[in-house]
Short mmCIF file of C-alpha atoms in Angstrom, two decimals:
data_model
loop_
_atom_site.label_atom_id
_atom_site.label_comp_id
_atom_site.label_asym_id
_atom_site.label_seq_id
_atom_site.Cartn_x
_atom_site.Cartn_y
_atom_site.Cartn_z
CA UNK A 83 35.04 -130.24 59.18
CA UNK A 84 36.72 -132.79 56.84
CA UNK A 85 35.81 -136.61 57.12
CA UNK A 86 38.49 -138.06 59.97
CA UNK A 87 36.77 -141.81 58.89
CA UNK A 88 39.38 -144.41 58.37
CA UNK A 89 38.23 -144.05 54.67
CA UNK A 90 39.06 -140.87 54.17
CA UNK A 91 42.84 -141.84 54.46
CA UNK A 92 45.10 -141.88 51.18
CA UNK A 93 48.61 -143.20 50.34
CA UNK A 94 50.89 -141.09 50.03
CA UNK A 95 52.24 -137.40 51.30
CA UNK A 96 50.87 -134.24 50.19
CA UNK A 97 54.56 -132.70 49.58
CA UNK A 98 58.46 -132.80 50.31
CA UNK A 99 59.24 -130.89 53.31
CA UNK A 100 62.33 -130.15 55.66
CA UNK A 101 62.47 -131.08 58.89
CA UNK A 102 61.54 -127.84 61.41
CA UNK A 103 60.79 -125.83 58.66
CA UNK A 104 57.76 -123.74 60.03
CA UNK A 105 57.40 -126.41 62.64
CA UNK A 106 55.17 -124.93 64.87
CA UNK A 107 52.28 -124.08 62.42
CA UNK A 108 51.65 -120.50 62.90
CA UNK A 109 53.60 -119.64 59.21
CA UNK A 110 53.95 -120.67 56.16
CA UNK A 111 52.25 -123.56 53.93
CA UNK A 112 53.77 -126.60 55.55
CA UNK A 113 56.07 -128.42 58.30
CA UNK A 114 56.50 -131.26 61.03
CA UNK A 115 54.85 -131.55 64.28
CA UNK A 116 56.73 -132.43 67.03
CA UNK A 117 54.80 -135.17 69.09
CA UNK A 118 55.53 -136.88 72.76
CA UNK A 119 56.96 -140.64 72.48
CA UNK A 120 53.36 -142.21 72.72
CA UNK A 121 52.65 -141.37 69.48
CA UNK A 122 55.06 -143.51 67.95
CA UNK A 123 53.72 -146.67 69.69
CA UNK A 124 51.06 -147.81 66.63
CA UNK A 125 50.04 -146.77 63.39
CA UNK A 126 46.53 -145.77 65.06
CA UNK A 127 48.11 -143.70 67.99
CA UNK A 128 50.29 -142.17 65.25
CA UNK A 129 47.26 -141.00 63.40
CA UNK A 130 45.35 -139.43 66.33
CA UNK A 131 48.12 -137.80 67.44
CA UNK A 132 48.93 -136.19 64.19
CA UNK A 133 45.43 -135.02 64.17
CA UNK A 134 45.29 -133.66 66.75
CA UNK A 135 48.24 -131.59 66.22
CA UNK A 136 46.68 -130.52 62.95
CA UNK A 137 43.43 -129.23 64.85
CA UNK A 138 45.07 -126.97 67.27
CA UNK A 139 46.79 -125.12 64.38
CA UNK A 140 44.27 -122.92 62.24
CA UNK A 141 46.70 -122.67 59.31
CA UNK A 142 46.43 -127.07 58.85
CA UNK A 143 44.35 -128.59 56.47
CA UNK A 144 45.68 -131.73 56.34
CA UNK A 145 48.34 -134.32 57.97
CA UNK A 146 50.47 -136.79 55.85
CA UNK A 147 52.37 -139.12 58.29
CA UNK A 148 54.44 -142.55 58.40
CA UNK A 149 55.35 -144.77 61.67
CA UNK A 150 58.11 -146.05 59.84
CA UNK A 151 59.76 -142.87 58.87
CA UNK A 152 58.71 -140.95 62.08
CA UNK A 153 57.40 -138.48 60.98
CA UNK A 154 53.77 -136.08 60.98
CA UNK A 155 53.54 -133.21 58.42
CA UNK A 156 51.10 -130.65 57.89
CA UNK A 157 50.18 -128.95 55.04
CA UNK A 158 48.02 -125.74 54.57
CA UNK A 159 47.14 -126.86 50.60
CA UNK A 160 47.40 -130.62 50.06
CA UNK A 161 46.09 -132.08 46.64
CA UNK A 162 44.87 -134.91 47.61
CA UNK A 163 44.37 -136.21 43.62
CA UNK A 164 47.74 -135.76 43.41
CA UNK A 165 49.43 -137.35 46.20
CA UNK A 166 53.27 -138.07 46.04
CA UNK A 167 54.56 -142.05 46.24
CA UNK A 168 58.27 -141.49 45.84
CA UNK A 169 58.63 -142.36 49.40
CA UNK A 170 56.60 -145.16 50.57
CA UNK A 171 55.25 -145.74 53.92
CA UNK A 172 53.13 -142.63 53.99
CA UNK A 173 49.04 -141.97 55.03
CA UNK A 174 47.48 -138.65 54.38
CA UNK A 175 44.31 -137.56 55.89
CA UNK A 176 42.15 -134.10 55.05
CA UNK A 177 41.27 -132.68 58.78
CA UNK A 178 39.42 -129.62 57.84
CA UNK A 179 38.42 -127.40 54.72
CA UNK A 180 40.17 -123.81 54.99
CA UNK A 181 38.65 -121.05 52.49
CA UNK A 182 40.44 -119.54 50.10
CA UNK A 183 41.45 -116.08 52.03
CA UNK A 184 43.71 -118.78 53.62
CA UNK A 185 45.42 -120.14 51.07
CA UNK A 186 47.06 -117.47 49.64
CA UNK A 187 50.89 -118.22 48.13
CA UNK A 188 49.66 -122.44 47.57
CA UNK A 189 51.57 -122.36 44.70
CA UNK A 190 54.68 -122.23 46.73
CA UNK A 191 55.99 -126.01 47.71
CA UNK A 192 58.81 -125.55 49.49
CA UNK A 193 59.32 -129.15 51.53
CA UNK A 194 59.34 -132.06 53.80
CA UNK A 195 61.31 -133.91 56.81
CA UNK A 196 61.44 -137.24 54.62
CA UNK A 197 65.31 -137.56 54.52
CA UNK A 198 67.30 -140.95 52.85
CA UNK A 199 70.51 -139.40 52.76
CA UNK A 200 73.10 -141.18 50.48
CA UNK A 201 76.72 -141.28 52.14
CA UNK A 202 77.98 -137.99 51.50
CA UNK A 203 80.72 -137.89 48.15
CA UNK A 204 84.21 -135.79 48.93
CA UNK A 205 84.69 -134.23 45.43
CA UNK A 206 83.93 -130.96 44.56
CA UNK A 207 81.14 -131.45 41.85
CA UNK A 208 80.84 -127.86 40.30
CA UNK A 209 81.62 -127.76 36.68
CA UNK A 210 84.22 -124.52 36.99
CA UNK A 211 86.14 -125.19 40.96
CA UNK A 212 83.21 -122.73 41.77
CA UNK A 213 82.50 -124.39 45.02
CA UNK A 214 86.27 -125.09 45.51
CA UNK A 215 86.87 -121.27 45.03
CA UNK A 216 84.03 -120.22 47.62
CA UNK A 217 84.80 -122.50 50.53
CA UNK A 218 88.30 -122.49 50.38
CA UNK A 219 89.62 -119.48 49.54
CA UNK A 220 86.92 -117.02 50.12
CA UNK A 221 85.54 -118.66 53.55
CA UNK A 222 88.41 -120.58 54.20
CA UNK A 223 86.74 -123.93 55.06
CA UNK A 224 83.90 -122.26 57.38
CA UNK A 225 81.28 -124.56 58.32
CA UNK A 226 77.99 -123.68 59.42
CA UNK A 227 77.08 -121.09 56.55
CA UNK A 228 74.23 -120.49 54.22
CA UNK A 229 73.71 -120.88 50.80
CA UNK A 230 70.49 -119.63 48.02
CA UNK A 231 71.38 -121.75 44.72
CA UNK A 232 68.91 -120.23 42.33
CA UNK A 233 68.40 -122.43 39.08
CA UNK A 234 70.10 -125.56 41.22
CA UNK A 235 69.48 -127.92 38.50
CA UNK A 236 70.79 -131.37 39.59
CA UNK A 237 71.64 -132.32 43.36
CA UNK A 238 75.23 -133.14 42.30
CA UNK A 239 75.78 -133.36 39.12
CA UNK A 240 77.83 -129.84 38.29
CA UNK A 241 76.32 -128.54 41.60
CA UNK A 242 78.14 -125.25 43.31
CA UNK A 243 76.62 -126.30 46.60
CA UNK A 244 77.00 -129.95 47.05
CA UNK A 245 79.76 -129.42 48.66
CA UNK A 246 78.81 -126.76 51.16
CA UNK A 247 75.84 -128.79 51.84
CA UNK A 248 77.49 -132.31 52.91
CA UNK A 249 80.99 -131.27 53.56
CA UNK A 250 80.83 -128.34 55.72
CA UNK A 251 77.45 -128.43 57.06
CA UNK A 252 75.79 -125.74 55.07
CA UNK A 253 72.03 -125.06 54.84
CA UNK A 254 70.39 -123.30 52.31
CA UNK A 255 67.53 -122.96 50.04
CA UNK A 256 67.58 -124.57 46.42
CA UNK A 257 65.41 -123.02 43.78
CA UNK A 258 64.41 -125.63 41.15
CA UNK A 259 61.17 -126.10 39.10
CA UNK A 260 61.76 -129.34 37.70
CA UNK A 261 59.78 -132.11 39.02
CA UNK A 262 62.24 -134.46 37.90
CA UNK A 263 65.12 -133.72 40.32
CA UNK A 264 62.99 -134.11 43.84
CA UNK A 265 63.84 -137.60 44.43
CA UNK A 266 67.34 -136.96 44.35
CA UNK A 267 67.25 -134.17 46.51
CA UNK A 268 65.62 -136.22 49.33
CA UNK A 269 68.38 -138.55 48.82
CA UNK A 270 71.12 -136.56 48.49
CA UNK A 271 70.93 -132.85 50.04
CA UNK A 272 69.99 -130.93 53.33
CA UNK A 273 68.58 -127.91 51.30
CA UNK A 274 64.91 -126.75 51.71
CA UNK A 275 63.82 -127.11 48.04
CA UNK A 276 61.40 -125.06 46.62
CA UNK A 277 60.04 -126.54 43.30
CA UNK A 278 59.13 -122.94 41.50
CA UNK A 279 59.36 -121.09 38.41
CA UNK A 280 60.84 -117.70 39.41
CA UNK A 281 59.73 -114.54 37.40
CA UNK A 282 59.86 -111.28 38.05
CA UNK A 283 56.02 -110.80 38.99
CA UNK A 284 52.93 -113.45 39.73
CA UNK A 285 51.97 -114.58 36.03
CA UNK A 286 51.18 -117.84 34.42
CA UNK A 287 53.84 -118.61 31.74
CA UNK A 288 54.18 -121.84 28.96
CA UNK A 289 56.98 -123.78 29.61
CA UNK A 290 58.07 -125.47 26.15
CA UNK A 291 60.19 -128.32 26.31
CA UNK A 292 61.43 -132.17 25.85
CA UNK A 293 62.55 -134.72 28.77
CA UNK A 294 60.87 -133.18 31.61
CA UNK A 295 61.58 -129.53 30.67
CA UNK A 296 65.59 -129.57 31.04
CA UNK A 297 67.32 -126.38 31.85
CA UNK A 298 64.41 -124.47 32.40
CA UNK A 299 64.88 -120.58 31.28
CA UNK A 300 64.52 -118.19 28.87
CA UNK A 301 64.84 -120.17 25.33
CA UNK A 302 61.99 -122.56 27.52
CA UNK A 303 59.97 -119.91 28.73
CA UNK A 304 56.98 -117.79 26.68
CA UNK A 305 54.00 -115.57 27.74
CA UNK A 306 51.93 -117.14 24.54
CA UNK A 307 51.48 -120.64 23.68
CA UNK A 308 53.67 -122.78 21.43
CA UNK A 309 51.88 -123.16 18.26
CA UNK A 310 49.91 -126.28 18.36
CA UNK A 311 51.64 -127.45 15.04
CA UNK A 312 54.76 -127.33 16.86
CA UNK A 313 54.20 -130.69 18.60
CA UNK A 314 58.34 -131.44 18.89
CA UNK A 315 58.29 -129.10 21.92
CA UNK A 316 54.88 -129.59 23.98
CA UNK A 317 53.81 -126.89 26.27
CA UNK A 318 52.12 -126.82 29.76
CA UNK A 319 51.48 -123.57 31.63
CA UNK A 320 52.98 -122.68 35.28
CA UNK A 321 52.57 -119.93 37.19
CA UNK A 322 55.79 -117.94 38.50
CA UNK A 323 56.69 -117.08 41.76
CA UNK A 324 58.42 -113.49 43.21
CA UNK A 325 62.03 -114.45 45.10
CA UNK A 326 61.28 -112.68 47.51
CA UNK A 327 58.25 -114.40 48.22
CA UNK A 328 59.91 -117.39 48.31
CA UNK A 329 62.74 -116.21 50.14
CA UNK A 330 59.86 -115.35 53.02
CA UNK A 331 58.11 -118.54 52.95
CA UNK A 332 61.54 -120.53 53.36
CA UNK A 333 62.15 -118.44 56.03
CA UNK A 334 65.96 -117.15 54.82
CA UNK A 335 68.49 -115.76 57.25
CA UNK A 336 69.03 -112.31 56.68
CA UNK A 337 72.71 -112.88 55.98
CA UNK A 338 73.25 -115.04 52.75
CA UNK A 339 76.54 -115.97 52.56
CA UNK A 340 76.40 -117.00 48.76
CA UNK A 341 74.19 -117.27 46.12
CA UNK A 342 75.17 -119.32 43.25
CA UNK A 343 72.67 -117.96 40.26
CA UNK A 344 72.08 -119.99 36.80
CA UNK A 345 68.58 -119.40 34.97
CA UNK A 346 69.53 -119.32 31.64
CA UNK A 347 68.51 -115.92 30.67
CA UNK A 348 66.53 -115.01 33.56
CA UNK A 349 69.08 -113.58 35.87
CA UNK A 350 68.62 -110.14 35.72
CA UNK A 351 64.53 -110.35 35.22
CA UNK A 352 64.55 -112.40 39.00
CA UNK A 353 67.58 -110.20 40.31
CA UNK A 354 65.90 -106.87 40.23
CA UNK A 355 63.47 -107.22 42.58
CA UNK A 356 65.83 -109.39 45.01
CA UNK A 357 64.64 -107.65 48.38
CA UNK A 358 67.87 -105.98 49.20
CA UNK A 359 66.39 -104.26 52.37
CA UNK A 360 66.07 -107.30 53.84
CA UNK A 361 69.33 -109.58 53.00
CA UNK A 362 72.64 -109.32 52.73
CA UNK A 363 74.96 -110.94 50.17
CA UNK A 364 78.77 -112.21 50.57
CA UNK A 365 79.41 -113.84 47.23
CA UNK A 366 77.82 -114.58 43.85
CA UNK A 367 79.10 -116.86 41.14
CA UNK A 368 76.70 -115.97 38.28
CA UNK A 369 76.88 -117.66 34.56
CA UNK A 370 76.30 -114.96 31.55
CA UNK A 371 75.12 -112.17 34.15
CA UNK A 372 75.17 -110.00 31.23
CA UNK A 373 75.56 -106.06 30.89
CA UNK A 374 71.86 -105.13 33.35
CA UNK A 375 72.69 -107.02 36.23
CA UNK A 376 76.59 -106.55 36.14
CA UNK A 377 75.39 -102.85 36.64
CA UNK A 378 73.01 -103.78 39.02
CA UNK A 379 75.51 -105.49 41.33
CA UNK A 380 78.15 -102.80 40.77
CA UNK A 381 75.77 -100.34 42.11
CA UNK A 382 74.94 -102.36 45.27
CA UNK A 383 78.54 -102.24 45.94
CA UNK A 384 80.36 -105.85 44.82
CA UNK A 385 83.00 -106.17 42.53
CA UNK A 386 84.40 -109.06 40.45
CA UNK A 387 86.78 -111.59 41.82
CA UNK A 388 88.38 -111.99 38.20
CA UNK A 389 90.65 -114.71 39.10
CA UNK A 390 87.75 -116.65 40.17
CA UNK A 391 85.76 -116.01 37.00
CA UNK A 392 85.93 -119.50 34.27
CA UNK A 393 83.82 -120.26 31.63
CA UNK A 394 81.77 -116.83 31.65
CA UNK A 395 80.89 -117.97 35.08
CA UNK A 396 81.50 -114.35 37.18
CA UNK A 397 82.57 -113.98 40.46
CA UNK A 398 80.85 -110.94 42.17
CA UNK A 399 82.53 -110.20 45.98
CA UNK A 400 80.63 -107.77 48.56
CA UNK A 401 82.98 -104.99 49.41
CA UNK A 402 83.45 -106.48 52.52
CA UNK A 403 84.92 -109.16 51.01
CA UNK A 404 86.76 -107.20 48.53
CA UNK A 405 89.78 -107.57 49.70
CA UNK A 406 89.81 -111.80 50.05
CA UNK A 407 92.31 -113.01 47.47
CA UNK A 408 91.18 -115.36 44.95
CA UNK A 409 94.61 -116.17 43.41
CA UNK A 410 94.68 -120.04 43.57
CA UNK A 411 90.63 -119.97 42.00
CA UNK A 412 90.56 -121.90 38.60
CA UNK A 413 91.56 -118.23 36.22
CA UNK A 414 89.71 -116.75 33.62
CA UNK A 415 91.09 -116.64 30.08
CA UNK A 416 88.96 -113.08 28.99
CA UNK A 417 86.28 -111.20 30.05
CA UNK A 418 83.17 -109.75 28.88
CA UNK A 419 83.57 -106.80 27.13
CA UNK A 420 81.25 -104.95 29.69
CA UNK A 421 83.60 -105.46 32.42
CA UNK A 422 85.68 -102.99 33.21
CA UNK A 423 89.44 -102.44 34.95
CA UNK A 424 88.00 -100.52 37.83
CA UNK A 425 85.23 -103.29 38.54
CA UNK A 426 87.77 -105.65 39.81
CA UNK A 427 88.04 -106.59 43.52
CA UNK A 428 91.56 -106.06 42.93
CA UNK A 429 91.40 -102.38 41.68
CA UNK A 430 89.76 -100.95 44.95
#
């Protein structure tokens, strides 16, 4: 059992979390507690509570929690060298040492119930209509679905899910490694964000790069160190994560209702082992998919929206959307030479 002293307490939270994800501790690596009213009367009765939560669940190792942002989070892995500040306010306390048959899948940090959302903006942010495209015409205005963006990048800035997020009451799951963007997603999204480095297998990787490691993806990404006179573009290793074990962690509805994809090179190395068995797909907008995974979509049975298609950004529909009509989506000057005719929507 872990020291429950008053000095054993830290500032700060273990990780970002959202709110009811894997709530009632018997999955996954972290969540919120519910707790009665009492325990929102003092810092102290806060504490005990949140405790006590944490030792009726076998999976919690430790509690972060704050009086003033209502909240009591557990985690299953919590470095507590490494605590986050970003949000102030926040106490965590280890409650008990788990061993290491436990923690399996800790390098997974998918996130936390801390919320400071910004007033939501009204524009549509994507660089190409994308999200325009997918919410008007294709799901004419429906509220309430769900969204993967894979490679998210910024919150807003060029994002094909802003939109879907604060306009129309979307949830979703945003894929994005870089440590950089968190604060803004806590300020400015709904999305459960997983902070990962998606490969196609478990394998640590150097990441090479300036700025916080921009744009992570294939031009950024090497199985063999940077040569150490290279010292323009610094390395630091990560290890990468499967989708589809993130897509089990973060708990993902079986029906996806679009996926917006962007890894700079790494589409088709993540895409092949998307668990197919176990989700279903309405739409894709996909920069560069490139020759292997234009196949691979083909022969899971979506076709390409060409009038939705700008800036070698692809539209890929799932035949039972086939026959939705993209018309008024920003158009497409030319195509990639390895689509064909008969892999348009509009030839089936």
């Amino acid at each position: 059992m872990a020291d429950l002293s008053s000095a054993a307490t830290r500032s700060g939270y273990c990780a970002t979390t959202v709110s009811g994800y894997a709530g009632d501790c018997t999955y996954g690596l972290l969540g919120s507690f519910p707790l009665p009213p009492s325990a929102w009367l003092t810092p102290g009765s806060l504490r005990d509570a949140c405790v006590a939560a944490c030792l009726r669940c076998s999976r919690c190792s430790a509690v972060s929690f704050s009086l003033d942002q209502r909240d009591c989070s557990w985690f299953h892995v919590c470095e507590m060298e490494r605590l986050h500040q970003e949000v102030p306010g926040f106490t965590t306390l280890p409650v008990r040492s788990l061993p290491l048959v436990h923690r399996r899948g800790a390098e997974l940090a998918p996130f936390s119930a801390v919320r400071m959302l910004l007033p939501a903006k009204t524009d549509f942010p994507s660089q190409e209509a994308q999200d325009l495209c997918v919410i008007e015409h294709v799901f004419k205005r429906m509220t309430r679905g769900y969204y993967l963006d894979i490679g998210a990048n910024a919150p807003v800035f060029l994002s094909n899910t802003y939109a879907l997020d604060r306009q129309y009451n979307w949830s979703g799951l945003c894929i994005e490694p870089q440590e950089s963007y968190a604060q803004g997603y806590l300020q400015s999204r709904t999305c459960t964000l997983a902070q990962v480095l998606l490969g196609d297998g478990d394998e640590v990787v150097f990441v090479n790069g300036r700025d916080g490691w921009d744009n992570l993806g294939e031009s950024h990404v090497a199985t063999h160190a940077v040569p150490q006179n290279r010292t323009e573009m610094p390395s630091r290793t990560m290890k990468t994560s499967l989708l589809r074990k993130v897509l089990q962690i973060a708990n993902v509805p079986r029906t996806i209702d679009y996926v917006s994809l962007d890894l700079e090179g790494y589409e088709f190395k993540v895409m092949k082992r998307f668990p197919w068995n176990k989700h279903s797909i309405g739409v894709l907008t996909i920069e560069r998919p490139g020759a292997d995974l234009h196949a691979l979509l083909l022969n899971k049975g979506f076709c390409v929206a060409h009038n939705a298609a700008s800036f070698v950004d692809i539209m890929y529909l799932n035949r039972s959307l086939s026959s939705v009509s993209t018309a008024r989506c920003k158009r497409v000057s030319s195509m990639p030479q390895y689509i064909r005719p008969a892999d348009l929507c509009s030839a089936r």
